[in-house]
Each structure stands twice: as structure tokens, then as C-alpha cells.
Coordinates of C-alpha atoms in Angstrom, one line a residue:
M1 CA 76.8 181.9 56.9
V2 CA 78.3 180.8 60.2
R3 CA 80.4 183.4 62.0
T4 CA 79.8 183.4 65.7
V5 CA 80.2 180.2 67.8
A6 CA 79.3 179.6 71.5
V7 CA 81.8 177.2 73.1
I8 CA 80.5 175.7 76.4
G9 CA 83.3 174.8 78.8
A10 CA 87.0 175.8 78.9
G11 CA 88.6 172.4 79.6
P12 CA 90.9 170.7 77.2
S13 CA 88.1 170.2 74.6
G14 CA 86.8 173.7 75.0
L15 CA 90.3 175.2 74.5
T16 CA 91.0 173.3 71.3
S17 CA 87.5 174.2 70.1
I18 CA 88.2 177.9 70.6
K19 CA 91.5 177.6 68.6
S20 CA 89.8 175.6 65.8
C21 CA 87.2 178.3 65.5
L22 CA 90.0 181.0 65.2
D23 CA 91.9 178.9 62.7
E24 CA 88.8 178.9 60.5
G25 CA 88.2 182.6 60.8
L26 CA 85.2 182.2 63.2
E27 CA 84.4 184.3 66.2
P28 CA 84.2 182.1 69.3
T29 CA 82.8 183.0 72.7
C30 CA 83.6 180.4 75.4
F31 CA 81.4 180.3 78.5
E32 CA 83.1 178.7 81.6
S33 CA 81.2 178.3 84.8
S34 CA 84.2 178.4 87.0
E35 CA 86.9 181.0 87.5
D36 CA 89.7 179.4 85.5
I37 CA 90.5 177.0 82.6
G38 CA 91.4 173.3 82.9
G39 CA 88.1 171.6 83.4
L40 CA 88.7 168.1 84.9
W41 CA 92.4 168.7 85.2
R42 CA 92.1 171.7 87.6
F43 CA 92.1 170.5 91.2
K44 CA 89.3 172.2 93.1
E45 CA 89.7 172.8 96.9
H46 CA 85.9 172.6 97.3
L47 CA 83.4 170.2 95.7
D48 CA 81.0 171.9 93.3
P49 CA 78.1 169.8 91.9
G50 CA 77.9 169.7 88.2
R51 CA 81.7 170.0 87.7
A52 CA 84.3 167.4 87.2
N53 CA 86.7 166.7 90.1
I54 CA 90.0 164.9 90.6
Y55 CA 91.9 163.8 93.7
Q56 CA 95.2 165.3 94.8
S57 CA 97.4 162.4 93.7
V58 CA 96.2 162.1 90.1
I59 CA 98.9 161.5 87.5
I60 CA 97.8 161.4 83.8
N61 CA 97.8 158.0 82.2
S62 CA 98.9 159.2 78.8
S63 CA 102.4 160.4 78.2
K64 CA 102.9 164.1 77.2
E65 CA 103.7 163.3 73.5
M66 CA 100.6 161.3 73.1
M67 CA 98.2 163.7 74.8
S68 CA 99.6 166.9 73.3
Y69 CA 97.7 169.1 70.8
S70 CA 98.9 168.5 67.2
D71 CA 100.5 171.9 66.8
F72 CA 101.8 172.5 70.3
P73 CA 104.4 170.0 71.5
P74 CA 104.9 169.9 75.2
P75 CA 107.9 171.6 76.8
A76 CA 110.8 169.2 76.9
H77 CA 111.4 169.6 80.6
L78 CA 107.9 168.5 81.7
P79 CA 107.8 164.9 82.9
N80 CA 106.4 162.3 80.5
N81 CA 103.5 161.4 82.7
M82 CA 102.5 164.6 84.4
H83 CA 100.9 165.4 87.7
H84 CA 97.6 167.2 87.1
S85 CA 99.2 170.5 88.2
Q86 CA 101.8 170.1 85.4
L87 CA 99.1 169.3 82.8
L88 CA 97.3 172.5 83.8
I89 CA 100.6 174.4 83.1
Y90 CA 100.6 172.9 79.6
L91 CA 97.0 173.9 79.0
R92 CA 97.7 177.4 80.3
L93 CA 100.7 177.7 77.9
Y94 CA 98.5 176.5 75.1
A95 CA 95.9 179.1 75.9
E96 CA 98.4 181.9 76.3
T97 CA 100.3 181.0 73.1
F98 CA 97.2 181.1 70.9
D99 CA 95.7 184.0 72.8
L100 CA 92.6 182.1 73.8
F101 CA 91.9 183.8 77.2
K102 CA 90.3 186.9 75.6
H103 CA 87.6 184.7 74.1
I104 CA 86.6 183.1 77.5
V105 CA 83.9 184.5 79.8
F106 CA 84.5 183.1 83.2
Q107 CA 82.0 182.4 86.1
T108 CA 79.2 182.2 83.5
T109 CA 77.0 179.1 83.3
V110 CA 75.0 178.2 80.2
V111 CA 71.4 177.7 81.4
S112 CA 69.8 176.8 78.1
V113 CA 70.5 176.4 74.4
R114 CA 67.4 176.7 72.2
Q115 CA 66.9 176.8 68.4
R116 CA 65.7 180.1 67.0
P117 CA 62.3 180.2 65.4
D118 CA 64.0 180.4 61.9
F119 CA 66.4 177.6 62.7
P120 CA 65.7 175.6 59.5
V121 CA 66.9 178.6 57.5
S122 CA 69.5 180.3 59.8
G123 CA 70.7 177.4 62.0
Q124 CA 71.0 179.8 64.8
W125 CA 70.8 179.2 68.6
E126 CA 69.7 181.3 71.5
V127 CA 72.1 180.8 74.4
E128 CA 71.0 181.9 77.8
T129 CA 73.7 182.3 80.5
E130 CA 73.8 183.2 84.1
R131 CA 76.6 185.0 85.9
T132 CA 77.7 184.0 89.4
E133 CA 76.0 187.1 90.8
G134 CA 72.7 185.8 89.3
Q135 CA 72.1 188.1 86.3
R136 CA 71.0 186.4 83.1
E137 CA 71.6 187.2 79.5
S138 CA 70.6 185.8 76.1
Q139 CA 72.7 185.9 73.0
V140 CA 72.3 184.5 69.5
F141 CA 75.0 182.4 67.9
D142 CA 75.4 180.8 64.5
A143 CA 76.7 177.6 66.0
V144 CA 77.4 175.9 69.3
M145 CA 80.1 173.5 70.5
V146 CA 79.4 171.5 73.7
C147 CA 82.6 170.7 75.6
T148 CA 81.4 169.9 79.1
G149 CA 82.8 166.3 79.2
H150 CA 81.4 163.3 80.9
F151 CA 82.7 163.3 84.5
T152 CA 80.2 165.6 86.1
Q153 CA 77.3 163.3 87.0
P154 CA 78.3 160.5 89.4
H155 CA 76.7 157.1 88.8
L156 CA 75.8 155.7 92.2
P157 CA 73.8 152.4 91.8
L158 CA 72.9 151.9 95.4
K159 CA 70.0 149.6 94.5
D160 CA 72.7 147.0 93.5
F161 CA 74.1 146.9 97.0
P162 CA 71.4 145.7 99.5
G163 CA 71.8 147.1 102.9
I164 CA 73.8 150.2 101.9
E165 CA 71.2 152.5 103.4
E166 CA 71.7 151.0 106.8
F167 CA 75.5 151.0 106.5
E168 CA 76.9 152.2 109.8
G169 CA 80.0 153.8 108.2
R170 CA 80.4 156.4 105.5
Y171 CA 80.0 155.8 101.8
L172 CA 80.8 158.2 98.9
H173 CA 81.4 158.2 95.2
S174 CA 84.9 158.6 93.8
W175 CA 83.8 162.0 92.5
E176 CA 83.9 163.1 96.2
Y177 CA 87.3 161.6 97.0
R178 CA 90.0 164.2 97.5
S179 CA 92.8 162.5 99.4
A180 CA 93.5 159.8 102.0
E181 CA 93.2 162.3 104.7
G182 CA 90.8 161.0 107.4
L183 CA 91.3 157.3 106.4
Q184 CA 94.2 156.7 108.8
G185 CA 93.6 153.4 110.6
K186 CA 90.3 152.8 108.8
R187 CA 89.0 149.7 107.0
V188 CA 88.1 150.8 103.4
V189 CA 86.2 149.0 100.7
V190 CA 86.6 150.4 97.2
V191 CA 84.0 149.2 94.7
G192 CA 85.1 149.1 91.1
I193 CA 88.4 148.5 89.4
G194 CA 88.5 151.2 86.7
N195 CA 91.3 153.7 86.8
S196 CA 89.8 155.7 89.6
G197 CA 89.1 152.6 91.7
G198 CA 92.7 151.4 91.3
D199 CA 94.1 154.8 92.1
I200 CA 92.0 155.4 95.2
A201 CA 92.7 151.9 96.5
V202 CA 96.5 152.5 96.2
D203 CA 96.2 156.0 97.7
A204 CA 94.1 154.9 100.7
S205 CA 96.3 151.9 101.4
R206 CA 99.2 154.1 102.4
V207 CA 97.4 155.2 105.6
A208 CA 94.4 152.8 106.1
E209 CA 94.5 149.8 108.3
Q210 CA 93.3 147.7 105.3
V211 CA 91.9 148.3 101.8
Y212 CA 89.7 145.9 100.0
L213 CA 89.2 146.3 96.2
S214 CA 85.9 144.8 95.0
T215 CA 85.6 143.9 91.4
R216 CA 82.9 142.0 89.5
K217 CA 84.9 141.0 86.4
G218 CA 88.6 141.9 87.1
A219 CA 90.8 143.9 84.8
W220 CA 94.1 143.9 82.9
V221 CA 96.6 146.2 84.6
V222 CA 99.3 148.0 82.7
S223 CA 102.1 150.3 83.9
R224 CA 102.9 153.8 82.7
V225 CA 106.5 152.5 82.4
G226 CA 107.0 150.5 79.2
A227 CA 109.9 148.6 77.6
G228 CA 113.3 150.0 78.5
G229 CA 111.7 152.4 81.0
L230 CA 110.0 154.4 78.2
P231 CA 106.5 155.7 78.5
G232 CA 104.3 152.7 78.0
D233 CA 102.0 154.3 75.5
L234 CA 104.9 155.1 73.2
V235 CA 105.7 151.4 72.8
G236 CA 103.6 149.2 70.5
T237 CA 101.3 152.1 69.3
S238 CA 102.6 152.6 65.8
R239 CA 100.6 152.4 62.6
L240 CA 102.5 149.2 61.7
D241 CA 101.6 147.7 65.2
K242 CA 97.9 148.5 64.4
L243 CA 98.2 146.7 61.0
L244 CA 99.7 143.6 62.6
Q245 CA 96.9 143.5 65.2
K246 CA 94.3 143.6 62.5
L247 CA 96.1 140.9 60.5
F248 CA 96.8 138.6 63.5
P249 CA 94.3 139.7 66.3
S250 CA 94.2 136.5 68.3
W251 CA 98.0 136.1 68.3
I252 CA 98.7 139.7 69.2
T253 CA 96.2 139.6 72.0
W254 CA 97.8 136.4 73.3
M255 CA 101.2 137.9 73.2
M256 CA 100.1 141.1 75.0
E257 CA 98.4 139.1 77.8
K258 CA 101.4 136.8 78.0
N259 CA 103.7 139.8 78.5
L260 CA 101.4 141.3 81.1
N261 CA 101.3 138.1 83.0
Q262 CA 105.1 137.9 83.0
S263 CA 105.1 141.2 85.0
F264 CA 102.7 139.6 87.5
D265 CA 100.2 136.8 87.1
H266 CA 96.8 138.3 86.9
R267 CA 95.1 135.1 87.9
L268 CA 97.3 134.7 90.9
Y269 CA 96.6 138.3 92.0
G270 CA 92.8 137.8 91.6
L271 CA 92.6 140.3 88.7
Q272 CA 92.2 138.0 85.7
P273 CA 89.2 139.2 83.6
K274 CA 87.2 137.1 81.1
H275 CA 87.7 139.5 78.3
G276 CA 90.7 139.9 76.1
F277 CA 93.2 142.8 76.6
F278 CA 91.9 144.9 73.7
A279 CA 88.2 144.4 74.5
Q280 CA 88.2 146.9 77.3
I281 CA 90.3 149.9 78.4
P282 CA 92.8 148.5 80.9
V283 CA 93.6 149.9 84.3
V284 CA 96.8 152.0 84.2
N285 CA 98.4 151.7 87.6
D286 CA 102.1 151.5 88.5
D287 CA 101.6 150.7 92.2
L288 CA 98.7 148.3 92.5
P289 CA 100.7 145.0 92.1
G290 CA 103.1 146.2 94.8
R291 CA 100.2 147.0 97.2
I292 CA 98.6 143.6 96.5
I293 CA 101.9 141.7 97.1
S294 CA 102.4 143.6 100.4
G295 CA 98.9 142.8 101.5
R296 CA 97.9 146.5 101.8
V297 CA 95.2 145.9 99.1
L298 CA 93.2 142.7 99.0
I299 CA 91.2 141.9 95.9
K300 CA 87.6 140.8 96.6
P301 CA 84.7 139.8 94.3
N302 CA 81.4 141.8 94.0
I303 CA 79.5 142.8 97.1
G304 CA 76.6 140.6 97.9
E305 CA 75.2 142.4 100.9
I306 CA 76.0 145.0 103.5
R307 CA 74.9 144.3 107.1
G308 CA 75.5 147.1 109.6
S309 CA 79.3 147.6 109.4
S310 CA 79.9 144.3 107.8
V311 CA 80.4 143.8 104.0
A312 CA 79.5 140.3 102.6
F313 CA 81.0 139.4 99.3
E314 CA 79.5 137.0 96.7
D315 CA 82.1 134.3 97.5
G316 CA 80.7 134.1 101.0
S317 CA 83.6 136.0 102.7
V318 CA 82.7 138.8 105.1
V319 CA 84.7 141.8 106.2
D320 CA 83.6 143.2 109.6
K321 CA 84.0 146.7 111.0
V322 CA 84.2 148.5 107.6
D323 CA 84.5 152.3 108.1
V324 CA 84.3 153.6 104.5
V325 CA 82.9 152.4 101.2
V326 CA 84.1 154.3 98.1
F327 CA 82.0 153.6 94.9
A328 CA 84.2 154.0 91.8
T329 CA 81.2 153.2 89.7
G330 CA 81.6 155.6 86.8
Y331 CA 79.4 158.5 85.6
N332 CA 76.2 159.2 83.9
Y333 CA 76.0 161.8 81.2
D334 CA 73.6 164.6 80.8
F335 CA 73.2 167.9 79.0
P336 CA 70.6 169.7 81.1
F337 CA 70.9 173.0 79.1
L338 CA 70.0 171.4 75.7
P339 CA 66.5 170.9 74.5
S340 CA 64.9 167.6 75.6
G341 CA 65.2 165.0 72.9
L342 CA 67.8 166.8 70.9
L343 CA 70.4 164.1 71.8
A344 CA 68.5 160.9 71.5
N345 CA 69.8 157.4 72.3
S346 CA 70.8 154.7 69.9
S347 CA 70.5 151.6 72.0
H348 CA 72.7 152.4 75.1
R349 CA 74.7 155.0 73.2
L350 CA 74.0 158.7 72.5
S351 CA 72.9 159.1 68.9
L352 CA 75.7 161.3 67.5
Y353 CA 77.2 161.0 64.0
R354 CA 80.9 160.3 64.6
N355 CA 80.2 161.0 68.2
V356 CA 79.9 164.7 67.3
F357 CA 76.7 165.7 65.4
P358 CA 73.1 165.1 66.2
P359 CA 71.7 163.6 63.0
G360 CA 68.2 165.2 63.2
L361 CA 69.2 168.9 62.9
A362 CA 67.9 170.8 59.9
R363 CA 71.3 172.6 60.0
P364 CA 74.5 171.0 61.3
S365 CA 75.3 173.9 63.7
L366 CA 75.7 172.1 67.0
A367 CA 78.6 169.8 67.8
V368 CA 79.5 167.8 70.9
V369 CA 83.3 167.7 71.4
G370 CA 85.4 165.4 73.6
F371 CA 82.4 163.2 74.5
V372 CA 84.4 159.9 73.8
C373 CA 86.8 157.6 75.7
N374 CA 89.5 155.3 74.3
L375 CA 92.7 153.4 74.9
G376 CA 94.7 156.6 74.6
A377 CA 94.6 160.3 75.2
I378 CA 91.4 162.4 74.8
N379 CA 93.1 165.7 73.6
P380 CA 94.0 164.6 70.1
L381 CA 90.5 163.1 69.6
A382 CA 88.8 166.3 70.8
E383 CA 91.1 168.4 68.7
M384 CA 90.3 166.4 65.5
Q385 CA 86.6 166.6 66.3
A386 CA 86.8 170.4 66.7
R387 CA 88.8 170.8 63.5
W388 CA 86.2 168.7 61.6
A389 CA 83.2 170.4 63.2
T390 CA 84.3 173.9 62.4
R391 CA 84.8 173.1 58.7
V392 CA 81.3 171.6 58.7
F393 CA 80.0 174.8 60.3
K394 CA 81.6 176.8 57.5
G395 CA 80.1 174.6 54.8
L396 CA 83.5 173.3 53.6
L397 CA 82.5 169.8 54.6
T398 CA 79.1 168.3 54.1
L399 CA 77.4 165.7 56.3
P400 CA 75.4 162.8 54.8
S401 CA 71.6 162.7 54.9
E402 CA 69.9 162.1 58.3
E403 CA 69.0 158.6 57.2
A404 CA 72.6 157.9 56.2
M405 CA 73.9 159.2 59.5
L406 CA 71.5 157.1 61.5
Q407 CA 72.5 154.0 59.6
D408 CA 76.2 154.9 60.2
I409 CA 75.5 155.2 64.0
K410 CA 73.7 151.9 64.0
R411 CA 76.5 150.2 62.1
D412 CA 79.1 151.8 64.3
T413 CA 77.3 150.7 67.4
S414 CA 77.1 147.1 66.1
T415 CA 80.8 147.1 65.2
L416 CA 81.8 148.4 68.7
Q417 CA 79.6 145.8 70.4
N418 CA 81.6 143.1 68.6
R419 CA 84.9 144.9 69.3
F420 CA 84.6 145.8 72.9
A421 CA 83.4 143.9 76.0
C422 CA 80.5 145.4 78.0
L423 CA 79.9 148.3 75.8
E424 CA 76.7 149.1 77.8
R425 CA 78.9 150.3 80.6
H426 CA 81.3 152.0 78.3
P427 CA 79.1 153.6 75.6
L428 CA 81.6 156.3 74.7
Q429 CA 84.4 154.0 73.6
V430 CA 86.1 154.4 70.3
D431 CA 89.2 152.9 68.5
H432 CA 91.9 155.5 68.7
I433 CA 93.8 155.5 65.4
P434 CA 90.9 154.4 63.2
Y435 CA 88.7 157.1 64.7
L436 CA 91.3 159.8 64.2
D437 CA 92.0 158.6 60.7
S438 CA 88.4 158.5 59.6
M439 CA 87.9 162.2 60.4
A440 CA 91.4 163.1 59.1
E441 CA 90.5 161.5 55.8
E442 CA 87.5 163.8 55.4
L443 CA 89.5 166.8 56.5
G444 CA 92.3 165.9 54.1
V445 CA 94.9 165.7 56.8
R446 CA 95.5 162.0 57.1
P447 CA 99.2 161.4 56.6
N448 CA 100.1 160.0 53.1
L449 CA 102.4 157.2 54.2
L450 CA 103.5 156.1 50.7
G451 CA 104.3 159.7 49.7
L452 CA 106.2 160.3 52.9
L453 CA 108.3 157.1 52.6
L454 CA 109.2 158.0 49.0
R455 CA 109.9 161.8 49.6
E456 CA 111.1 161.9 53.2
P457 CA 111.9 158.4 54.4
G458 CA 113.2 159.7 57.7
V459 CA 109.8 161.2 58.5
G460 CA 107.9 158.4 56.8
L461 CA 109.6 155.7 58.9
R462 CA 108.8 157.6 62.1
V463 CA 105.2 157.9 61.1
L464 CA 105.0 154.3 60.2
L465 CA 107.1 152.7 62.9
G466 CA 107.1 155.3 65.7
P467 CA 104.3 156.1 68.1
C468 CA 101.2 157.7 66.4
T469 CA 101.7 161.1 67.9
P470 CA 99.2 163.9 67.0
Y471 CA 101.8 165.9 64.9
Q472 CA 101.2 163.4 62.1
Y473 CA 97.8 165.2 61.4
R474 CA 99.5 168.5 60.7
L475 CA 101.8 167.4 57.9
R476 CA 99.4 168.3 55.1
G477 CA 96.0 169.7 54.3
P478 CA 93.9 172.3 56.1
G479 CA 95.6 173.5 59.2
Q480 CA 99.0 172.3 58.0
W481 CA 101.7 173.3 60.4
D482 CA 105.3 174.0 59.3
G483 CA 106.6 172.7 62.6
A484 CA 105.0 169.3 62.4
R485 CA 107.9 167.6 60.6
Q486 CA 110.3 168.9 63.2
A487 CA 108.0 167.9 66.1
I488 CA 108.0 164.3 64.8
L489 CA 111.8 164.3 64.3
T490 CA 112.4 165.6 67.8
Q491 CA 109.7 163.8 69.8
W492 CA 112.2 161.3 71.4
E493 CA 114.4 164.2 72.5
R494 CA 111.4 165.6 74.5
V495 CA 110.9 162.1 75.9
A496 CA 114.5 161.9 77.0
Q497 CA 114.9 165.4 78.5
P498 CA 113.1 164.8 81.9
F499 CA 115.4 161.8 82.6
R500 CA 118.5 163.9 82.3
T501 CA 118.8 164.8 86.0
R502 CA 121.9 162.7 86.4
M503 CA 124.0 161.4 83.5
A504 CA 124.9 157.8 84.1
A505 CA 128.2 156.2 82.9
Q506 CA 128.4 155.7 79.2
P507 CA 127.6 152.0 78.3
E508 CA 129.7 150.1 75.9
S509 CA 129.1 150.9 72.3
K510 CA 126.8 148.6 70.4
T511 CA 128.5 146.5 67.7
R512 CA 128.2 147.4 64.1
A513 CA 126.4 144.1 63.6
S514 CA 123.5 145.0 65.9
C515 CA 123.2 148.4 64.2
S516 CA 123.1 146.7 60.8
L517 CA 120.4 144.3 62.1
R518 CA 118.3 147.2 63.3
L519 CA 118.6 148.9 59.9
T520 CA 117.7 145.7 58.1
L521 CA 114.6 145.2 60.3
T522 CA 113.6 148.8 59.8
L523 CA 113.9 148.6 56.0
S524 CA 112.1 145.2 56.0
G525 CA 109.2 146.7 57.9
A526 CA 109.0 149.6 55.3
V527 CA 109.1 147.1 52.4
L528 CA 106.3 145.0 54.1
L529 CA 104.1 148.1 54.3
L530 CA 104.8 149.2 50.8
T531 CA 104.0 145.7 49.5
L532 CA 100.7 145.5 51.4
Y533 CA 99.9 149.1 50.4
T534 CA 99.9 148.2 46.7
R535 CA 97.4 145.4 47.3
H536 CA 95.0 146.9 49.7
S537 CA 93.4 150.3 50.3
L538 CA 95.0 152.4 53.0
S539 CA 91.9 152.4 55.1
S540 CA 91.9 148.6 55.3
L541 CA 95.5 148.6 56.5
L542 CA 95.6 151.0 59.4
S543 CA 93.3 149.8 62.2
H544 CA 93.5 148.2 65.6
P545 CA 96.1 148.1 68.4
T546 CA 99.0 145.8 69.3
G547 CA 102.5 146.1 70.5
L548 CA 105.3 144.3 68.6
L549 CA 107.6 146.3 66.4
Y550 CA 108.8 149.0 68.8
K551 CA 112.4 147.9 68.4
L552 CA 112.2 148.6 64.7
Y553 CA 112.3 152.3 65.5
S554 CA 113.4 152.7 69.1
P555 CA 115.2 155.8 70.3
S556 CA 118.9 155.9 69.6
E557 CA 121.8 156.1 71.9
T558 CA 122.4 159.7 70.9
M559 CA 118.9 160.7 72.1
W560 CA 119.8 159.5 75.6
G561 CA 123.0 161.6 75.6
W562 CA 125.4 158.8 74.7
K563 CA 127.8 159.6 72.0

């Protein structure tokens, strides 16, 4: 009988794991190596190996409604895309509201996690910890939740850059980057065009003499600001959008890329990748196009060789007198405190059933939470994983046999290889809504669209046509939250609130005809889903991303304060 649970790490995944344990009547003890919560999102004044770090200018890519926990809507006054310091405020409010702090032991590092001799019967683990002062202690737990993330071990492939060891300037990994301080008047080369590479190139370009952004394959670049000035991830992320993308994948991809190129031509800007938009997580950056058009950032191909202070690129061009090279080349993942071989690899991916459970355990009493990435926010995924894992711990849900889990991992890897480009470099990638829904189905918390549309059409239409916010997974089943319905009904109010710093003049009222057209389109969309629903299983309908029918359920004039 599982009762005590060790939670390793007090970042966003650790916090929701503590709460999920409490929701299930378990007794969690969270070990956090630093002096405070927040994990990745807490800016550290000093670098500390083995911990995640961020730079001072970080703004979260996901909007607050999409990254919130499912039973804790963000305060309305917080901006939609928060600075890391504001996100930390949200995490602190979450921890205080649910009284999580008393379950956290700070400045305590987990040194090892070992199976007890009677593990096949008890499923228990011996967890050894070390305090900052050096004293060690061992405790026995019925289960363990690993919530240490995957931004702690910088990947620095120096062998791929001939001459780097003789480079006359300074080189560093993006993990070490704090701010543009010290780059004034410098020539800077940033290697890699993921989100960190794009951010650092923009940040450095404000003070550097010149910034060069080197990329092997290019990238699609999207803005946080979407249609009508709304948060970009609230537009085109509904369940109906996902259905349309599954039914018409090529057309939806073409439309998405066409819309992006209308903002700025990716080929003209040297950013055009070979892969389609949905095949890889895009770069979220509001400022990069402006820095390119002003010449502050120059896009370059992959580095061929480094000679002294000169950087030669694969197209034959050379930049002389380079002062700094920043490698935004991603991260390795490692769990040094776990037994060797416990987390085996499946091809280039970690062998975890549903990205959570090692399939070879005699007792499913160890779960990895938050060890995924996706086109969307991580918090809802980690929360769903924690909710699922704690019910598995309690025996309320049963995992398949080891053989079945291994087959599922193999099948999932094959599917993702066909779905995503260069999965070898992005082995943690999952499909946001399908991944959430698959776990929610087992938990019994997946929203019943047909039932909602019939019983509460106002909520049902918002679940179908609005953004897939986490509150949908609290409408029913274990962990049902009475406030979920209201959270969905008021989500656009919370989106609008931060903009109300100056009320602009009231626009002319829209005609009755346009309102009727919107109502017609909305009802047509609902009828379309109901028709398809009667012909297909729900699981076959709700899958991949697109972005078309936002206007079927866009926020009203009243939401913006117009009467």
C-alpha cells in the first residue's frame, strides 16, 4: 500500500506532483537542492552546475491561460506572456494556496535512489539525501516522483566545430548566458536557432557591434502576438482546429506557412527550413524579424571551421575578429541519482511508458514527471502526468504488462519519427492535445464533448471552439473541480484584463448581420462535430494542430469593455 512519496525537485513539475499526492491522500516529501521553489523559472544570480538557469530577459512563450494548472487560473492582472519573475509569483501563489511549502525540504540534494531488497514485494525505495552542510540521511519511501527537468546538462558538441579549442575569443553555452552585459561593441556568433538561440541573438544585438545567428536547417518563427493582438497560442488551438488538421494536414500546413510568410518571407530572411511547420517546434520570437531587417542580426549557415578569431561558414563566407561564440545547442539528459540501467534507451529516446514509467519495474512505484517537450506549455502535461502517476501508485489504475509497455514505446517512437522532423535531436517531443487526452481518458477526466454540447452548450462550444485550456480536464471524473466551468467561461476576461490600462474610444457597433453570421458559423461548426462524432470514435477525431476556426468563437466586444 503506497503512502509515502519522495518528490525530487520543487519546480513546476515538482509542485504539481506534491499537490497530486495530497489530492490522492498520499504523504509527499519534496527534496529541493536550492533554497527556493521555481526550478528553471527562478533566476539565479550565480551559476550552479546541475541546476537549470535562465537569462534575465526571458519571457515565457506560452500565455498564462495555456500554461496554468487546471484548478488554479492565473490572476487576471498578470500579463498574458509573463516575465520569468511574474511566473515565479504565480508558482508561489499556487504553492501557498494549496499549502505545499510545508512538504518541501530545501537545500537538500538527492544523492541516490535505490530499490529496497524486498522491492518485488514492497515496491519501496531507499532515498539518500545530502544537506548543504554535508550531512547525509537515508529514508524509505513507498514511491518516487522524479521532477528534475531536462535543462541541467548543457550539450556542447565542440568536436563538430573544428578549431574551437584554438579560438582566440570566448565561447560559452547558452546555459551560462545571463545578459548582454559585457558584449558592448563585440562581434558575437550565436550557434543554433532554437528559442534560446533566437532570444540571445536578439538580446545581444541591442549592445553588440554585430550579431551573427548560425543555423544548419533554419526554423519557422512565430510571434507571441496572434490575430487581433491576442496571445498567439490562444488562436487556432481548439479541438476543432486539431480535427481539421488531422483531416486536411497538407492544406492546413500550407495555410499556416503561407500566413507566416505574409508576416515576413522566411526564405528572403534566410530562415526557411526544409521541414513543414508542424514537424518541429517553431521559434517563438517577437523581435527577431525586426533585428534582421535592421541588420543587427545576420543569419548565417552552419560553421565550417574556426581559425583564430575568424569564423568560416559552410557557404565560404568568413567573419573576422569574432569576440564571443554562444552555443545554443540544447541539453543532454541525465539522472545521476538513479540506478544505472533503470532508465534504458529505446533508440534515441528514453524508454518510458507514456514518458512517465520505466516498464521494467516489478512494482510501478517510480515516475518521471515533466520530462517532455511540445508545441505548448509544459505545466498542463506535467500536471496530467502527476495525476495519472499518483493513481497508479494507489492501485486505482493498472499499467499493462512489461511486454505491452515496450511495444507501446516502440510504436510511439515510430509514430513520432514519422510525425516530427529530426526526432533524434528532440527525443522528448509529444503531441500536446493527443498526449493529454490519452492520459485523461485513462483517468476518466477527458471532457465529454457530446454531453457538454447537449447539456451545457455554452461550455461545450467553448471547449470545442475555444483554446484547449487546462480547465477542461477538471470538468468531470477524479479531481473534478467545481470552479472549472466558471474558469472556462471567464478565461477571455482574464486575457483582456492586462490590456485595460487605457480604455480606447468605443468603436462603431457591429451590424446585426455580422453577429448573425458569427452565430451561424458557430452553430455550423457544432453541427459538423456532432455529425462526425456519430460516425467516428472520439479518439480518432481529436488529434493534431492547425489554426483556422478561431473566429467561430473569438472574444466578444463586451469582454474588451465595449458595451
